[in-house]
Amino acid sequence: MHKFEEKTLNTQSIFKGKIISLQVDEVELPDGKKANRELIKHPGAVCVIAITDEKKIILVEQYRKALERPLVEVPAGKLEPGEEPSICAGRELEEETGYRPGKITHIQSFYTSPGFADELVHVFLAEQLEKVEEGLVADEDEFVDLLEVTIEEAEQLVKESRVFDAKTLWALQYVRLKALV
Amino acid sequence: MHKFEEKTLNTQSIFKGKIISLQVDEVELPDGKKANRELIKHPGAVCVIAITDEKKIILVEQYRKALERPLVEVPAGKLEPGEEPSICAGRELEEETGYRPGKITHIQSFYTSPGFADELVHVFLAEQLEKVEEGLVADEDEFVDLLEVTIEEAEQLVKESRVFDAKTLWALQYVRLKALV
């Protein structure tokens, strides 16, 4: 047991949705005092750094209702129950971009918002891409545009705040650090 | 208006907590169909890449109830209503670590979980640190341990999964890319 562990005194389930659920835990702090923790449960997700034979990075633009604006991001998607992350990564890449990877490698995982949510994102590198379909077939409620950009063009999108989320910014830094393109 | 914009048909407020709130929006999709979006509202946050005169990176370890485990992270904290992010960054750094920065510079902002939350994190670089107090005085319900590590030690913490969140991983890559230490 960690010295700062917060013992759960009771859990109040507030909401169970299609994607996230919300609970409020009353906890006992290390000094014996009590506090409430507002906690989001999420199934986890994958994202994919996909690099074409021409050394372009594949990005997708979609509308993000939580932000009321579109964002340009690395292809990503939620895990289905019991789904292996590497399978999910290949599936999401193909569904959103029409590219099937010959090789897919797990490179990192991270929590996105540890202060209130348990969402864990697994990052994969996809290589040896084969274009298997022209049309984009995302989830039935997803509409995405495909971009294929150089690292310089991607970094320009960062400057313009069109790329503006942690996983995509981490991914672009990774491409730079590992000199992948 | 963006071509993929999702028009809000109605909003159901589910929960308003101390930190986050939850609503479900019914939206009209670009093809005219309807869908529900489960959305978390968050006040936003700051985090700080703080580098000592000895070229050590300051990290804090704290228990994260959402994950039921401790994490080692860059110092961070939520924005108070109306608070200027740079002021918040200096305040949080001093409260959590006892260091006051002589210079604090905004270097990047990013959304952490754009699929379901509007949390925006502002990242600052803190330099010319002065130790103003020995004891850690975090928020009343926060308990944190202080670490001062080299970049190599920080990267070892990543390998051990003790550092495991997006903002801290982004920050460590930034330190490498900019050769800050």
Coordinates of C-alpha atoms in Angstrom, one line a residue:
Chain A
M1 CA 0.0 0.0 0.0
H2 CA 1.3 3.4 -1.0
K3 CA 1.7 5.9 1.9
F4 CA -0.6 8.4 0.2
E5 CA -3.2 5.8 -0.8
E6 CA -6.8 7.1 -0.4
K7 CA -9.1 4.5 1.1
T8 CA -12.5 4.4 -0.4
L9 CA -15.2 4.9 2.2
N10 CA -18.1 4.8 -0.3
T11 CA -18.8 5.0 -4.0
Q12 CA -21.8 6.8 -5.5
S13 CA -22.6 5.9 -9.1
I14 CA -23.9 9.0 -10.8
F15 CA -24.1 8.1 -14.5
K16 CA -23.4 5.1 -16.8
G17 CA -23.2 6.2 -20.4
K18 CA -22.4 4.6 -23.7
I19 CA -18.8 5.7 -23.4
I20 CA -18.0 7.1 -20.0
S21 CA -19.4 6.6 -16.5
L22 CA -19.1 9.0 -13.5
Q23 CA -18.9 8.1 -9.8
V24 CA -18.1 10.1 -6.7
D25 CA -15.9 8.3 -4.2
E26 CA -15.7 9.5 -0.6
V27 CA -12.1 8.8 0.5
E28 CA -10.1 8.8 3.7
L29 CA -6.9 10.9 3.2
P30 CA -3.5 9.9 4.7
D31 CA -4.1 12.4 7.5
G32 CA -7.4 10.8 8.4
K33 CA -9.6 13.6 6.9
K34 CA -12.2 12.9 4.3
A35 CA -12.6 14.2 0.8
N36 CA -14.7 13.5 -2.3
R37 CA -13.2 12.4 -5.6
E38 CA -15.2 12.9 -8.9
L39 CA -14.1 10.1 -11.2
I40 CA -14.6 9.3 -14.8
K41 CA -14.3 5.7 -16.0
H42 CA -13.4 5.2 -19.7
P43 CA -12.7 2.0 -21.7
G44 CA -9.3 3.2 -23.0
A45 CA -8.2 4.0 -26.5
V46 CA -5.5 3.7 -29.1
C47 CA -3.9 6.1 -31.4
V48 CA -1.6 5.5 -34.4
I49 CA 1.5 7.3 -35.7
A50 CA 1.1 6.2 -39.4
I51 CA 3.9 7.0 -41.8
T52 CA 3.6 6.4 -45.5
D53 CA 6.3 5.2 -47.9
E54 CA 6.7 8.9 -48.9
K55 CA 7.5 9.8 -45.3
K56 CA 4.2 11.6 -44.8
I57 CA 2.3 11.4 -41.5
I58 CA -1.3 10.6 -41.7
L59 CA -3.7 12.8 -39.7
V60 CA -7.4 13.1 -39.5
E61 CA -9.6 16.1 -38.9
Q62 CA -12.9 15.7 -37.1
Y63 CA -15.3 17.8 -35.2
R64 CA -15.0 17.5 -31.4
K65 CA -18.2 18.3 -29.7
A66 CA -16.6 18.6 -26.3
L67 CA -14.6 21.5 -27.7
E68 CA -17.2 22.8 -30.2
R69 CA -14.5 22.9 -32.9
P70 CA -12.6 20.6 -35.3
L71 CA -9.2 19.2 -34.4
V72 CA -6.5 17.6 -36.5
E73 CA -5.3 14.5 -34.7
V74 CA -3.5 11.2 -35.2
P75 CA -6.0 8.5 -36.0
A76 CA -7.5 7.2 -32.8
G77 CA -10.4 5.3 -31.4
K78 CA -11.9 3.7 -28.3
L79 CA -11.2 0.1 -27.3
E80 CA -14.1 -2.3 -27.6
P81 CA -14.6 -4.6 -24.5
G82 CA -11.9 -7.2 -24.5
E83 CA -10.2 -5.9 -27.6
E84 CA -6.5 -6.3 -28.0
P85 CA -5.0 -2.7 -28.4
S86 CA -2.9 -3.7 -31.4
I87 CA -5.9 -5.1 -33.2
C88 CA -7.9 -2.0 -32.4
A89 CA -5.1 0.2 -33.7
G90 CA -5.0 -1.6 -37.1
R91 CA -8.8 -1.5 -37.3
E92 CA -9.2 2.2 -36.4
L93 CA -6.4 3.2 -38.9
E94 CA -8.1 1.3 -41.7
E95 CA -11.6 2.5 -40.9
E96 CA -10.6 6.2 -40.6
T97 CA -7.9 6.4 -43.3
G98 CA -8.2 3.4 -45.7
Y99 CA -4.6 2.3 -44.9
R100 CA -3.8 -1.2 -43.7
P101 CA -0.4 -1.5 -41.8
G102 CA 2.0 -4.3 -42.7
K103 CA 3.7 -3.7 -39.4
I104 CA 2.3 -2.2 -36.2
T105 CA 4.4 -1.7 -33.0
H106 CA 3.4 -0.5 -29.5
I107 CA 5.6 2.4 -28.5
Q108 CA 4.1 4.0 -25.4
S109 CA 0.9 4.2 -23.3
F110 CA -0.2 7.1 -21.1
Y111 CA -3.1 8.3 -19.0
T112 CA -4.6 11.5 -20.5
S113 CA -6.2 13.1 -17.4
P114 CA -5.1 11.4 -14.2
G115 CA -6.7 14.0 -12.0
F116 CA -10.2 12.8 -12.8
A117 CA -10.3 10.1 -15.5
D118 CA -8.8 6.6 -16.0
E119 CA -8.5 6.9 -19.8
L120 CA -5.4 5.1 -20.9
V121 CA -4.2 5.6 -24.5
H122 CA -1.9 3.1 -26.2
V123 CA 0.2 4.6 -29.0
F124 CA 1.3 2.5 -32.0
L125 CA 3.6 3.0 -34.9
A126 CA 2.2 1.8 -38.2
E127 CA 4.4 1.1 -41.1
Q128 CA 4.4 -0.6 -44.5
L129 CA 1.0 1.0 -45.2
E130 CA -1.1 -0.4 -48.0
K131 CA -4.1 1.6 -49.3
V132 CA -7.0 -0.8 -49.3
E133 CA -9.9 1.5 -49.9
E134 CA -10.4 5.0 -51.1
G135 CA -13.6 5.8 -49.2
L136 CA -13.4 6.6 -45.5
V137 CA -15.7 4.3 -43.4
A138 CA -15.5 5.6 -39.9
D139 CA -18.0 4.7 -37.1
E140 CA -21.5 5.6 -38.1
D141 CA -21.5 8.8 -36.1
E142 CA -17.9 9.9 -37.1
F143 CA -17.1 12.2 -40.0
V144 CA -13.4 12.6 -40.7
D145 CA -11.1 14.2 -43.3
L146 CA -7.8 12.7 -44.2
L147 CA -4.5 14.7 -44.3
E148 CA -1.1 13.4 -45.3
V149 CA 1.6 15.9 -44.3
T150 CA 5.3 16.3 -43.8
I151 CA 6.6 16.8 -40.3
E152 CA 7.1 20.5 -41.1
E153 CA 3.5 20.8 -42.2
A154 CA 2.3 19.0 -39.1
E155 CA 4.3 21.4 -36.9
Q156 CA 2.8 24.3 -38.8
L157 CA -0.7 22.9 -37.9
V158 CA 0.5 23.0 -34.2
K159 CA 1.4 26.7 -34.6
E160 CA -2.0 27.4 -36.1
S161 CA -3.6 25.5 -33.1
R162 CA -5.4 23.1 -35.5
V163 CA -3.4 20.3 -33.9
F164 CA -4.1 20.9 -30.2
D165 CA -4.3 17.7 -28.2
A166 CA -1.8 16.0 -26.0
K167 CA -1.6 12.6 -27.8
T168 CA -0.9 14.2 -31.2
L169 CA 1.6 16.7 -29.8
W170 CA 3.4 13.8 -28.1
A171 CA 3.3 11.8 -31.3
L172 CA 4.8 14.6 -33.4
Q173 CA 7.6 15.1 -30.8
Y174 CA 8.2 11.3 -31.0
V175 CA 8.6 11.5 -34.8
R176 CA 11.2 14.3 -34.4
L177 CA 13.1 12.6 -31.6
K178 CA 13.3 9.3 -33.4
A179 CA 13.9 11.0 -36.8
L180 CA 11.2 8.7 -38.3
V181 CA 10.7 10.9 -41.4
Chain B
M1 CA -19.3 26.9 -39.6
H2 CA -17.2 23.8 -40.1
K3 CA -18.7 21.2 -42.5
F4 CA -18.7 18.5 -39.8
E5 CA -20.1 20.8 -37.1
E6 CA -22.6 19.0 -34.8
K7 CA -25.6 21.1 -34.0
T8 CA -26.9 20.8 -30.5
L9 CA -30.5 19.8 -30.3
N10 CA -30.7 19.7 -26.6
T11 CA -28.5 19.5 -23.5
Q12 CA -29.2 17.4 -20.4
S13 CA -27.2 18.4 -17.4
I14 CA -26.4 15.3 -15.4
F15 CA -24.0 16.4 -12.7
K16 CA -22.3 19.6 -11.4
G17 CA -19.4 18.8 -9.1
K18 CA -16.7 20.6 -7.3
I19 CA -14.3 20.1 -10.2
I20 CA -16.0 18.6 -13.2
S21 CA -19.5 18.6 -14.6
L22 CA -21.2 16.2 -17.0
Q23 CA -23.8 16.8 -19.6
V24 CA -25.3 14.8 -22.5
D25 CA -25.9 16.7 -25.7
E26 CA -28.2 15.3 -28.4
V27 CA -26.6 16.5 -31.7
E28 CA -27.5 16.5 -35.4
L29 CA -24.8 15.0 -37.4
P30 CA -23.6 16.3 -40.8
D31 CA -25.8 13.6 -42.6
G32 CA -28.9 14.7 -40.6
K33 CA -28.9 11.7 -38.2
K34 CA -28.9 12.1 -34.5
A35 CA -26.4 11.0 -31.8
N36 CA -25.7 11.6 -28.2
R37 CA -22.4 13.1 -26.9
E38 CA -21.3 12.5 -23.3
L39 CA -19.3 15.6 -22.3
I40 CA -17.2 16.6 -19.3
K41 CA -16.6 20.3 -18.5
H42 CA -13.4 21.0 -16.7
P43 CA -12.0 24.4 -15.5
G44 CA -8.6 23.8 -17.2
A45 CA -5.2 23.4 -15.6
V46 CA -1.5 24.3 -15.8
C47 CA 1.6 22.2 -15.5
V48 CA 5.2 23.3 -15.1
I49 CA 8.5 22.1 -16.4
A50 CA 10.7 23.4 -13.6
I51 CA 14.5 23.1 -14.0
T52 CA 16.9 23.8 -11.2
D53 CA 20.3 25.6 -11.5
E54 CA 21.8 22.1 -11.2
K55 CA 19.9 21.1 -14.4
K56 CA 17.5 18.8 -12.4
I57 CA 13.9 18.5 -13.4
I58 CA 11.4 18.8 -10.5
L59 CA 8.7 16.2 -10.4
V60 CA 6.1 15.3 -7.8
E61 CA 4.6 12.0 -6.8
Q62 CA 1.0 11.8 -5.7
Y63 CA -1.8 9.3 -5.3
R64 CA -4.3 9.4 -8.2
K65 CA -7.6 8.1 -7.1
A66 CA -8.9 7.8 -10.6
L67 CA -6.1 5.2 -11.3
E68 CA -5.9 3.8 -7.8
R69 CA -2.1 4.2 -7.9
P70 CA 0.5 6.9 -7.4
L71 CA 2.0 8.7 -10.4
V72 CA 5.2 10.8 -10.8
E73 CA 4.2 14.0 -12.7
V74 CA 5.3 17.5 -13.5
P75 CA 3.8 19.9 -10.9
A76 CA 0.3 20.8 -12.0
G77 CA -2.9 22.2 -10.8
K78 CA -6.4 23.3 -11.7
L79 CA -7.2 26.9 -12.7
E80 CA -9.2 28.9 -10.2
P81 CA -12.1 30.8 -11.8
G82 CA -10.7 33.8 -13.7
E83 CA -7.1 33.0 -12.7
E84 CA -4.4 33.9 -15.2
P85 CA -2.6 30.6 -16.2
S86 CA 0.9 32.0 -15.6
I87 CA 0.0 33.1 -12.1
C88 CA -1.6 29.7 -11.4
A89 CA 1.6 28.0 -12.7
G90 CA 3.8 30.0 -10.3
R91 CA 1.4 29.4 -7.4
E92 CA 1.1 25.7 -8.0
L93 CA 4.9 25.3 -8.3
E94 CA 5.5 27.1 -5.1
E95 CA 2.7 25.3 -3.2
E96 CA 3.8 21.8 -4.3
T97 CA 7.5 22.1 -4.4
G98 CA 8.6 25.2 -2.3
Y99 CA 10.3 26.7 -5.4
R100 CA 9.5 30.2 -6.7
P101 CA 10.4 30.9 -10.3
G102 CA 12.3 34.0 -11.3
K103 CA 11.1 33.5 -14.9
I104 CA 8.0 31.7 -16.2
T105 CA 7.2 31.2 -19.9
H106 CA 4.2 29.7 -21.6
I107 CA 5.4 27.1 -24.1
Q108 CA 2.4 25.1 -25.2
S109 CA -1.3 24.3 -24.4
F110 CA -3.2 21.2 -25.3
Y111 CA -6.5 19.4 -24.8
T112 CA -6.0 16.2 -22.8
S113 CA -9.1 14.1 -23.9
P114 CA -10.9 15.8 -26.8
G115 CA -13.2 12.9 -27.3
F116 CA -15.1 13.6 -24.1
A117 CA -13.7 16.5 -22.1
D118 CA -12.8 20.1 -22.6
E119 CA -9.8 20.1 -20.2
L120 CA -7.1 22.4 -21.6
V121 CA -3.7 22.2 -20.0
H122 CA -1.2 25.1 -20.3
V123 CA 2.4 24.2 -20.1
F124 CA 5.0 26.6 -18.6
L125 CA 8.7 26.5 -18.4
A126 CA 10.0 27.7 -14.9
E127 CA 13.6 28.9 -14.5
Q128 CA 15.7 30.8 -12.1
L129 CA 14.2 28.9 -9.2
E130 CA 14.5 30.1 -5.6
K131 CA 13.8 27.7 -2.7
V132 CA 11.5 29.7 -0.5
E133 CA 10.2 27.1 1.9
E134 CA 11.2 23.6 2.8
G135 CA 7.9 22.2 3.7
L136 CA 5.4 21.2 1.1
V137 CA 2.1 23.0 1.4
A138 CA -0.2 21.6 -1.2
D139 CA -4.0 21.9 -1.3
E140 CA -5.6 20.7 1.9
D141 CA -6.5 17.4 0.3
E142 CA -3.3 16.9 -1.6
F143 CA -0.2 14.9 -0.4
V144 CA 2.8 15.0 -2.6
D145 CA 6.5 13.9 -2.6
L146 CA 9.1 15.9 -4.3
L147 CA 11.7 14.5 -6.7
E148 CA 14.6 16.3 -8.4
V149 CA 16.0 14.1 -11.2
T150 CA 18.2 14.2 -14.2
I151 CA 16.6 13.7 -17.6
E152 CA 18.1 10.2 -17.6
E153 CA 16.5 9.4 -14.3
A154 CA 13.2 10.8 -15.5
E155 CA 13.3 8.6 -18.6
Q156 CA 14.0 5.6 -16.3
L157 CA 10.8 6.5 -14.4
V158 CA 9.0 6.3 -17.7
K159 CA 10.4 2.8 -18.4
E160 CA 9.2 1.8 -14.9
S161 CA 5.8 3.2 -15.7
R162 CA 6.0 5.5 -12.6
V163 CA 5.8 8.4 -15.0
F164 CA 2.7 7.5 -17.1
D165 CA 0.7 10.5 -18.1
A166 CA 0.5 12.5 -21.3
K167 CA 1.5 15.9 -20.0
T168 CA 4.6 14.6 -18.2
L169 CA 5.7 12.5 -21.2
W170 CA 5.2 15.5 -23.5
A171 CA 7.2 17.6 -21.1
L172 CA 10.2 15.2 -20.9
Q173 CA 10.3 15.0 -24.7
Y174 CA 10.3 18.8 -24.8
V175 CA 13.3 18.9 -22.5
R176 CA 15.1 16.5 -24.8
L177 CA 14.1 18.2 -28.1
K178 CA 15.1 21.7 -26.7
A179 CA 18.2 20.3 -24.9
L180 CA 17.1 22.2 -21.8
V181 CA 19.3 20.1 -19.5

